[in-house]
Every structure is written in C-alpha cells, then in structure tokens.
C-alpha cells in the first residue's frame, strides 16, 4: 500500500528526475546495506569453511583442472615433453601432441560448483598431417619460448610472444589459442607460464592493496582509477571499508560513477573490464571477493550479451574452462539493467532498441544454459526480454539526465535491494 | 554526352516540316500524330538515346531479326554484320554535298579565342616543365597524352551498317510495308519472340532519316524464288507510310535465301565498341548453333577488325509455338478484341477454344457461374458490355490450371553449356534448366549456368543476362539476376570466393511476356517474387553441382601439395625442439640439473654435436616422406583413376549436302552419314 501511495505522489509531482522523491535519505539506505553485508560476511565465512572442489564431488566423468605450478616444475614438464618428442623424431616416427580438447562438447557445467569445467577428452595433434601440421609446429615453438621464459624467469605479454615469430604465428589469435592449449597440456594456469595479457580492467573506490610492494589507494587514483595488474601473484594486502563491489560492463557507466565519486556516497569498489572480461580482471575480482567477503553486484546492459558477460564472471568461459576454479567468482547478483526495469523505470521507447534475429537467437540459447536455469529470477527476466524483443543499454538511463544513473537509479536499486 | 547536341540539328528537319502544316489549317488546334512521328520524337523508348546507343541498337535489332528469320524456317543461322566507318568527306560526297572550307572561323563553336589559346599554351608549357623535371630525376616518364582533338558539335561520325542472313527472306510485295510502316509486324500474337512491336528495323530507318537523310537498302530472296528483290526506301514520318525509291527484281546470281539490309546512320563507335562486342559475344553464348561474322571496317586499318563466332552445334531449339491466352492474364480490352476476332459462334466455343486450360466441362461450369442471363449457346458477338465485364471478373476470381510451358522455347541446358564453354573456356561449368512456372498467367522458364575461370573474365561476379534469348546489357544494377547473385547467394557455402574467383553467372529467362521494367526493355525488376525465387533456385542448383567438383579438385590439389605443406614447417619444428635440447644440454653439462640415464645420453649427444638441428630436420623429412607416400597410396585406392569429364566436340560437316540420318535423344545424337562410293553406299558414324 505504501508503495502505491508513493508511486502516485511521484507521478503527481513534477520533479526533474523521475522516482527521485521515492529515495530515502542516504543514511537509511546505508543502514540497510550494512546490516546486509554483515549477514553476508558471516554467511560466507561459515560456508567458506566448506568450499567445494572438484575432488569433493563424485562426478561420473573425470574432469581436468589446472593448478598454479612453480617455474621450475613448468620447466621440467616442458623438458620431459621435448625429450619425448626428440626421441620420437630420432626414432623416425615424427611426433604428435596429445592436447586436451577445449571444444564445447568437452565442457561440463557442474551445478554444485556453479562453474564450467573441462572434461578429459584429448585430441591427437600429429605433425605429419596437413590439418594439424601448423598447430603442432606452433605448439613446439610456444613450448620453446616458454622454456626460455622459465629459464630466465621473466614475464612477457601475449603480444610479445606473438611478435617473437610473426611469420609462423601469422595472427595473434593463433598463438593465443595454442598458449591456452599448452597451459592445458602442462596442467598449469596461464599465469604460471609467465605470459600475461595487457592491462584491460580498471578499479576505483574504497580499496587499498599492494602491487609489487607499492601500496595503492584506489580512492586517490584520479578519475580513471587503477589499472588491474596483469599478474595477480604480485597483488596482496587487500583492505577495504566498502559495503559491496559494483561490477560494471561498460566503460561509459564506469566513468560516470567514478567522476561522481559514487563510492564516497555509498562505500563500494567499482570494477570494469570494458566488455568481455580478461583473465586478470576475473582473477582480481575473485581475489577481492574471497579476501574481503563482499557481495558483488553487476550492472550490465539489458541484452543477451550483458547476461553472457555476467556468466563469464560467474561460472567461467568455455575457452578457459580448464582454469575455472581460479577464474570464477561465485554468487554475483544481477542488479541491473534488467528487462523488467525498462517498464519499472519508465525508460522511454526511443531509448529501447529492437532485438535483432541474432540477439533473439542468443537469448533463446542462453535460456537453455544451465547457469541461467539454476536461477529462476534470471530465467524470468530473460524470458521477458525474449518476449518483448527489446533491449536497452546502460546509457539508456541518460535520457533522464547524465547523472540519473548515479543519483537515482543505483541508490533506488540499493534501497529496494532489487537484485537477483 | 554529346547526344543532346548532335541529335538536335537533324531533329530539326521533321519539326520544320511539321510547322508548315498547322499554318495552312489554322482554325483547328487539335493535331494528330502518326506512330512514326511519336517514335521519332521519343526514340529513347526504343533504345535510340544517343548516337552511340543508336549504333548499338541498330546492330542489335538487325541481328535479332536475322535470327528470328532463320529460326522460323529451321535453318541454322549465319549472320554477317559489317559496320563501315564513313569519314566526313566521304559522307558529303555520298549525299552530293561539296565540302566547304570554313571562312569565318569565329562563327564556330570550337573556335579558339586568343584568351583560350594563351591558357592552353601556358598549360602545355607547365606540363613540359614537369616532365623535364621528372626526366631529370630519373622517374618513369609517362607518354605525353596527345591532347584530344576537340570534337565540335557538328562533327558527327557516320557508319554504314550491313546485316546479311540466311533466313526466310521477304515476299517481294511486302517489303515496303515491312520497313516503311512503324508498328506493323509479323510477330504480334502471344508467343515467345525476340522482338515484339515491329519497331526495331523501322527505328533504324527513322534514325538514319533523322541523322543522315539516306534511305535504307534491302535485298531479299526467298526459297524457290529465282530473283532477288531489291528495294531502296525511306519512311514518310508524318503519314507513317513507306516512300519507295527503287523496288525491282534482280537476277539471282548465286543460290541464296535470306535478307541483306544496309543502312547509313550517325553513331559513335569509340564509346559503344565494347558494348557491341559484348553483345555479339553474349549472343554467341546463347545461340551456339548460329554463326556470326562481325566486321568493322575503317580507313585507319589498325581499328578494323573481323571476329568470327563459330558454330558449335546443330541442335537448335524448336520454333516457339503461338499459344492462346490464359484466362487469368487477360484484361477487358483483350477480351473484347478476342470477341471481335474470333471465328467461334457461341460463348461456350469461345471459352473453350480461345483460351488455354478451359475444357468444355469447365467452360460450362464457368457459364453457369456467370449467372442466369448467360446460356452456353449465346451468340458471342451479342454480349453487352456489362456481360463482358462479368466474364472478366470471373476470370479474375476463378481458379485455373497454370499454363504449361510447352509453348516456350528455352535455349536448352545443352546449348547454354556449349555456348559458355565456346565463348569463355571456363575451368568448370554447371548448368540447370528449371521447369516452367507462371507469373500473371504467362509461363516462364529460367535456365542458369555458373562457370568458374576462363578467358576474358574478370575476378568476381560476371553476370550475363538473357531474356527470350537476347542478351541484356544495360541497367544491370537493378536487375533481378544481378540482385539475386549479389545478395541472395551465399557463394562461400559452395566453396566459391565471391571476390577472388572468376565467376560467370548466366541466367536466361524465356516467357511469352517478359516483365521488363522501364521503357528500354533492358532489365527485369527485382520485385516479382516468382521470378526472383526461380532465378535463385536455378543458380543454387548450378552451385551445388559445382561444389562437388570444387571439393574434388581441392582434395586433389591437397594431395599434390601435402608434401610441400608439411615440409614447409619442418625447419620451424626442428629448430624449436633443438633449441630446448641445446639449453638442457648446457645446464646438464654445467651440472645444474640432473637427468635420467636415457635422457642423459641423448643430451650428451647434443652437447657433443652428434645430434644437431640437421639430424632432427632430416629425420622429420624422412617421416613426412613416408607418411605422404602412404596417404597417396590410400587416396589412389579410394578414388581410383579419376578422369576429367570429357566435353563433346563439334566438327563442322565438310559437305552439308551429304545424306545423313540422326538418331537423337536428349543426351546425345548419333549421326549416320552416307557417302556414295563406287561400290555402293557406305554408312559411317
């Protein structure tokens, strides 16, 4: 009843920002958030004692998982592999790699773990075959380069690696994909290979951590925030007085929130990977979640890709499923923009876009995915999206003014604890 | 283009003539126009837009008439086209005009004023300077392009176009009317024909009258005639009647039937040369059973050319039959005309015999449906206008069987294929002939061919369009075939690269009525779903045939290139493996790391250079060679000895009068030739 009354008042009033008058004072919102975080922390600390691993589950099919390996053990496994190959060549049998398959047929979603894992199917990559000669040659070359890195104990980026033999690799996607194959084959994480990706993600807000020994205060990093360091092993000593972590899909929304210093009004940490998340951002988010025990709220576009990005943070990508244990952050809440928000916040028609055939197909495919199905709220929202055939970006909220996102939409969402 | 300028002056002639007539009868403002006058003023409707296009259309109309004429008597066509360039001096002597020198230079449009000359000289000097500089710098000196001779407005080029065929010829007395009267013709009626309106040859005559004022020469002889008719005439545009100069019978010097038409017109060979040649080439593709000789004669001998498009087959499509109208395609006016023309007495017979797909029982049912005032025995000529409207309405609403396409005469898959092979010499070709389909009561057949590679074919899509076996060259962009090939065919799914491969797309549509768009009859619109779907399907069918060939070829190529492709990577792989081994050997030697016995011996060999990069390379090469040999053996046992499909060759018969019997079916044709020898008759295959 009270809701209804408020709504009527909101409609009657001619405020500059719609729904603004429904906001309670910030202190009230903060109070509710605090109580929530407290309970979440206790809940997670109690459940944290029994974090499941693959080994705990009696799965019918065996699954492959990688672990962080020390440099010397990576080096010796490369050496034994090369020795095996050398013997095979000298024996006149050519050589072949036994590479774990990373195709979608070899992926498995484990509901107990809430992430995708890799099954144990392997494919043979012989040298003397027209279809695999390229890949097996690139694999040997990458193995040699990583052996070098291990011996010298230095880090290079994926781009660096590609440029060491452009003529052979032809295009970076080829060396990148073989790199993932190699880490899979050696059973180690990609970070253990000493190969890092360029910085992509940024973080701003109430977070202090050490990067390679330097203390970083993310409230004092200017408007752009701190770039998330590519090697997570140098990051440590995380401290924060934030109440939650806000995961933002888009750079534009991130800049808006950073400039408005949203994290000072509601203590929080704001993270974005500017689209599809890279490994570093995912590792960083997981580390924050694990060490600080904060709830993670996601602000993504209201389209199938927004949900897909959310799923990559949550249960991992198929490409990197062999390392999903280290890359996924459990229990991410979908804050917005959800398909039901379009009507709830009266987003005008001109800001909504019709979904293309491709969008609708992706949406329908997502409805079949296990990680969506396990959350009934998500299924409902996604079905609504596919039914209305409308999508909207975070920027659609700018219709009501550029600051509507930080001034009204997010506070109201937090006040109503409107997340799934 | 210069069209506006050059066609203006000759166009004045009829106008001046016209202005005299109204002066005499001033009391009436109402004027009548003859069809010839209408087309003289709107000659773009018939494709006579500018001198260049006029030359092209003239050639085209004459060639098509010749083909129709030869096919109508089932004679394999031989068409000889000659275009002769006539210089201005020669032209003037032809019309008996004395060439006059210009006296008052400033009177002319191309007169160069003092200012213009200054400008031109300055520009030339600048150009020379730049060139001298470039030459000094050792840059490649471009040939200085000779300044194009300014072509004044009055400067027109004239051509004599001659077209000789071996067709039916024309009856002596009909010749004047066949050429001197616009919109009179022998090709009216519902039938698949190249021409339709009896306009082509007459338009050429009107254009010659407009641009040169010279008459047209016609020689003709029919089978069994012992004389050659010769006729020189022009057209009285205002009355739309022929104006005969000479009409006589000449002695026949050699055995010949057919027609030879000669007309002198203004034209433009330079700009329309490629179009005319394309037209001849595409015509040769779609009519491989015809022989074309194309000659261009000019005073400057390097411009002259003779191209022969040889005959490749004796199989000629049947002469298209005249058919009756389909009830759903007729309009009110057509029904009225049919009623006046019919020889049938009553409505029942009329329905039954003047339309296709109406049987007697069906006609009775239709009459019953028309209402109580209609009786089967009603006299057809007594119908009132309202009753005719009722028939028309019923025709619109009632359901009729679709017309079958047996009145159509498509080029045939065989001919299309031959034509493509003959003119393009492609690496691969596939053809498909669709079944008859219907659009607005008119049956149509779509045939398609897709070729890959070949000579004189550019990379990407080369589209060849034919409508009723005539090549369409203009307004390609909006055509249904172009649109379909560009937008609706996913070439890559047939392993064809749309940008890189030389793709030839040939689509021939035949119908009793081709739904042309625009006045020029140059393209078929993209908005007719029935045709668009049929075109797409036909092209796809060709692509499916090609795909299997392409895949086979790719496999064969893979076989050939396998060893090379594998060997290419040996140095890379061997190098990478050896580099790791070398480093391991070093650390092993420095006792940094311990290795097991077998590994230790291997590394020992590396450090003593018993095993080097070359050893690895050699061993890998051996392995590759062995694998390649095994796979080649496997491929050979699987596919057997494969052979390229053989193409039939056509050999000209040496003596056309020799006796023969054909045993033909749809796939092949046996010909038994009888040769008379001393001992009797001998049959050879």
PDB file of C-alpha atoms in Angstrom, chain B residues 2 5 10 55 105 131 169 177 195 287 398 455 481 499 596 602 614 616 621 642 669:
ATOM      1  CA  UNK B   2      27.187  14.847 -76.978  1.00  0.00           C
ATOM      2  CA  UNK B   5      23.963  18.498 -79.307  1.00  0.00           C
ATOM      3  CA  UNK B  10      18.838  16.577 -87.597  1.00  0.00           C
ATOM      4  CA  UNK B  55      24.517   2.305 -83.431  1.00  0.00           C
ATOM      5  CA  UNK B 105      36.366  30.862 -88.085  1.00  0.00           C
ATOM      6  CA  UNK B 131      58.092  16.274 -67.473  1.00  0.00           C
ATOM      7  CA  UNK B 169      13.582 -13.613 -96.791  1.00  0.00           C
ATOM      8  CA  UNK B 177       5.375  -2.170 -95.700  1.00  0.00           C
ATOM      9  CA  UNK B 195      11.130  -8.683 -80.997  1.00  0.00           C
ATOM     10  CA  UNK B 287      22.894 -19.151 -79.670  1.00  0.00           C
ATOM     11  CA  UNK B 398     -11.876 -18.213 -60.605  1.00  0.00           C
ATOM     12  CA  UNK B 455      39.479 -16.198 -70.562  1.00  0.00           C
ATOM     13  CA  UNK B 481      19.584 -11.611 -61.714  1.00  0.00           C
ATOM     14  CA  UNK B 499      35.833 -11.658 -54.681  1.00  0.00           C
ATOM     15  CA  UNK B 596      67.968 -39.828 -16.016  1.00  0.00           C
ATOM     16  CA  UNK B 602      70.581 -38.002 -25.527  1.00  0.00           C
ATOM     17  CA  UNK B 614      70.064 -31.052 -39.171  1.00  0.00           C
ATOM     18  CA  UNK B 616      66.189 -33.615 -36.478  1.00  0.00           C
ATOM     19  CA  UNK B 621      61.699 -35.110 -43.576  1.00  0.00           C
ATOM     20  CA  UNK B 642      39.944 -40.249 -61.937  1.00  0.00           C
ATOM     21  CA  UNK B 669      22.958 -37.602 -81.023  1.00  0.00           C
TER      22      UNK B 669
END
